[in-house]
Amino acid sequence: MDKIFIRGLKVETIIGVYDWERHANRPLSFDLDLGADFTDAAASDHVRDAIDYAAIMETITKIATEYHPALLEALAEKIARALFKDFPLLMTLRMAIHKPGAIPVEDVGVEIERRREDYAACGVR
């Protein structure tokens, strides 16, 4: 399995359980590993045969700025479903969402790992 990695995608959004978190944008940082087979992309040297990571970043940014859940877990799942739906070459996903300043520690967040087959029952092929 080949991988694209994205580290440190920054998005400002409203997210949180507490009232004080829901009155202003908060920073989030995303780290992703996107698994796919790069054989066709390597042979053609054309983005149509690859996962367009700029489009991945746009999808994440759009969802994170428009969807305002209480939990990072809900945001992570919504993004994962969208990525598997919109990017048919994507086979595996590891995504960490960091929420700096949420609590007084160096780093806090969630990490999920998903495979395309996890969503087969939902109609994502």
mmCIF file of C-alpha atoms in Angstrom:
data_model
loop_
_atom_site.group_PDB
_atom_site.id
_atom_site.type_symbol
_atom_site.label_atom_id
_atom_site.label_comp_id
_atom_site.label_asym_id
_atom_site.label_seq_id
_atom_site.Cartn_x
_atom_site.Cartn_y
_atom_site.Cartn_z
ATOM 1 C CA MET A 1 0.000 0.000 0.000
ATOM 2 C CA ASP A 2 1.338 3.394 -1.001
ATOM 3 C CA LYS A 3 0.640 6.479 1.117
ATOM 4 C CA ILE A 4 0.152 10.191 0.786
ATOM 5 C CA PHE A 5 0.747 12.074 4.005
ATOM 6 C CA ILE A 6 -0.511 15.497 5.024
ATOM 7 C CA ARG A 7 0.810 17.025 8.235
ATOM 8 C CA GLY A 8 -0.339 20.132 10.039
ATOM 9 C CA LEU A 9 -3.377 21.192 7.990
ATOM 10 C CA LYS A 10 -4.699 24.122 10.038
ATOM 11 C CA VAL A 11 -8.401 24.954 10.189
ATOM 12 C CA GLU A 12 -10.232 27.435 12.421
ATOM 13 C CA THR A 13 -13.743 26.354 13.393
ATOM 14 C CA ILE A 14 -16.335 26.258 16.125
ATOM 15 C CA ILE A 15 -16.197 22.951 17.974
ATOM 16 C CA GLY A 16 -16.563 21.909 21.570
ATOM 17 C CA VAL A 17 -18.764 20.627 24.343
ATOM 18 C CA TYR A 18 -18.693 23.736 26.531
ATOM 19 C CA ASP A 19 -20.540 27.004 25.893
ATOM 20 C CA TRP A 20 -17.309 29.021 25.989
ATOM 21 C CA GLU A 21 -15.937 26.893 23.127
ATOM 22 C CA ARG A 22 -18.920 27.618 20.898
ATOM 23 C CA HIS A 23 -18.600 31.414 20.790
ATOM 24 C CA ALA A 24 -15.422 31.746 18.745
ATOM 25 C CA ASN A 25 -13.357 29.834 16.238
ATOM 26 C CA ARG A 26 -10.848 27.394 17.671
ATOM 27 C CA PRO A 27 -7.751 26.085 15.902
ATOM 28 C CA LEU A 28 -7.571 22.469 14.799
ATOM 29 C CA SER A 29 -4.650 20.704 13.149
ATOM 30 C CA PHE A 30 -5.026 17.619 10.948
ATOM 31 C CA ASP A 31 -2.482 14.888 10.189
ATOM 32 C CA LEU A 32 -3.426 12.271 7.590
ATOM 33 C CA ASP A 33 -2.047 9.133 5.993
ATOM 34 C CA LEU A 34 -3.991 8.213 2.848
ATOM 35 C CA GLY A 35 -3.422 4.711 1.503
ATOM 36 C CA ALA A 36 -3.855 3.847 -2.168
ATOM 37 C CA ASP A 37 -2.177 2.096 -5.076
ATOM 38 C CA PHE A 38 -0.005 4.611 -6.958
ATOM 39 C CA THR A 39 0.860 2.272 -9.849
ATOM 40 C CA ASP A 40 -1.426 3.945 -12.418
ATOM 41 C CA ALA A 41 -0.452 7.459 -11.332
ATOM 42 C CA ALA A 42 3.241 6.615 -11.543
ATOM 43 C CA ALA A 43 2.822 5.170 -15.038
ATOM 44 C CA SER A 44 0.684 8.004 -16.442
ATOM 45 C CA ASP A 45 2.194 10.917 -14.489
ATOM 46 C CA HIS A 46 -1.299 12.441 -14.461
ATOM 47 C CA VAL A 47 -3.334 13.638 -11.480
ATOM 48 C CA ARG A 48 -6.499 11.951 -12.838
ATOM 49 C CA ASP A 49 -4.883 8.631 -11.825
ATOM 50 C CA ALA A 50 -3.901 9.869 -8.367
ATOM 51 C CA ILE A 51 -5.485 11.169 -5.201
ATOM 52 C CA ASP A 52 -5.469 14.954 -5.505
ATOM 53 C CA TYR A 53 -4.258 16.014 -2.080
ATOM 54 C CA ALA A 54 -5.227 19.653 -2.698
ATOM 55 C CA ALA A 55 -8.811 18.416 -3.158
ATOM 56 C CA ILE A 56 -8.482 16.344 0.038
ATOM 57 C CA MET A 57 -7.447 19.492 1.910
ATOM 58 C CA GLU A 58 -10.375 21.444 0.427
ATOM 59 C CA THR A 59 -12.837 18.737 1.493
ATOM 60 C CA ILE A 60 -11.513 18.691 5.055
ATOM 61 C CA THR A 61 -11.511 22.481 5.320
ATOM 62 C CA LYS A 62 -15.062 22.751 3.953
ATOM 63 C CA ILE A 63 -16.474 20.150 6.332
ATOM 64 C CA ALA A 64 -14.571 21.466 9.359
ATOM 65 C CA THR A 65 -15.712 25.058 8.797
ATOM 66 C CA GLU A 66 -19.359 24.234 8.002
ATOM 67 C CA TYR A 67 -20.062 21.400 10.468
ATOM 68 C CA HIS A 68 -19.846 22.371 14.131
ATOM 69 C CA PRO A 69 -20.193 19.261 16.307
ATOM 70 C CA ALA A 70 -19.495 19.054 19.995
ATOM 71 C CA LEU A 71 -16.964 16.240 19.613
ATOM 72 C CA LEU A 72 -13.821 15.759 17.548
ATOM 73 C CA GLU A 73 -14.924 12.146 17.140
ATOM 74 C CA ALA A 74 -18.028 13.258 15.214
ATOM 75 C CA LEU A 75 -15.989 15.574 12.992
ATOM 76 C CA ALA A 76 -13.445 12.840 12.268
ATOM 77 C CA GLU A 77 -16.143 10.367 11.248
ATOM 78 C CA LYS A 78 -17.922 12.875 8.991
ATOM 79 C CA ILE A 79 -14.653 13.702 7.231
ATOM 80 C CA ALA A 80 -13.712 10.027 6.838
ATOM 81 C CA ARG A 81 -17.062 9.190 5.224
ATOM 82 C CA ALA A 82 -16.767 12.120 2.823
ATOM 83 C CA LEU A 83 -13.216 11.228 1.802
ATOM 84 C CA PHE A 84 -14.106 7.615 1.013
ATOM 85 C CA LYS A 85 -17.214 8.753 -0.873
ATOM 86 C CA ASP A 86 -15.468 11.450 -2.940
ATOM 87 C CA PHE A 87 -12.100 9.773 -3.596
ATOM 88 C CA PRO A 88 -12.595 6.278 -5.054
ATOM 89 C CA LEU A 89 -8.851 5.518 -5.132
ATOM 90 C CA LEU A 90 -8.603 5.968 -1.349
ATOM 91 C CA MET A 91 -8.318 2.562 0.358
ATOM 92 C CA THR A 92 -7.172 3.401 3.912
ATOM 93 C CA LEU A 93 -7.183 6.476 6.115
ATOM 94 C CA ARG A 94 -5.436 7.376 9.331
ATOM 95 C CA MET A 95 -6.408 10.808 10.594
ATOM 96 C CA ALA A 96 -5.445 12.657 13.749
ATOM 97 C CA ILE A 97 -7.185 15.864 14.749
ATOM 98 C CA HIS A 98 -5.335 17.973 17.303
ATOM 99 C CA LYS A 99 -7.165 20.581 19.391
ATOM 100 C CA PRO A 100 -4.503 22.828 20.919
ATOM 101 C CA GLY A 101 -5.496 24.684 24.054
ATOM 102 C CA ALA A 102 -8.506 22.485 24.815
ATOM 103 C CA ILE A 103 -6.896 21.450 28.096
ATOM 104 C CA PRO A 104 -3.582 22.455 29.697
ATOM 105 C CA VAL A 105 -1.372 19.807 28.068
ATOM 106 C CA GLU A 106 1.104 19.798 25.206
ATOM 107 C CA ASP A 107 -1.328 18.133 22.784
ATOM 108 C CA VAL A 108 -4.791 16.564 22.801
ATOM 109 C CA GLY A 109 -6.997 15.177 20.083
ATOM 110 C CA VAL A 110 -8.380 12.067 18.446
ATOM 111 C CA GLU A 111 -7.046 9.612 15.898
ATOM 112 C CA ILE A 112 -9.079 7.262 13.735
ATOM 113 C CA GLU A 113 -8.170 4.546 11.250
ATOM 114 C CA ARG A 114 -10.623 3.487 8.577
ATOM 115 C CA ARG A 115 -10.667 1.235 5.510
ATOM 116 C CA ARG A 116 -12.904 1.565 2.472
ATOM 117 C CA GLU A 117 -14.673 -1.670 3.388
ATOM 118 C CA ASP A 118 -15.745 -0.124 6.710
ATOM 119 C CA TYR A 119 -18.268 1.931 4.722
ATOM 120 C CA ALA A 120 -19.475 -0.679 2.203
ATOM 121 C CA ALA A 121 -22.774 -1.095 4.071
ATOM 122 C CA CYS A 122 -23.348 2.669 3.720
ATOM 123 C CA GLY A 123 -23.125 2.543 -0.060
ATOM 124 C CA VAL A 124 -19.560 3.847 -0.296
ATOM 125 C CA ARG A 125 -17.723 1.614 -2.742
#
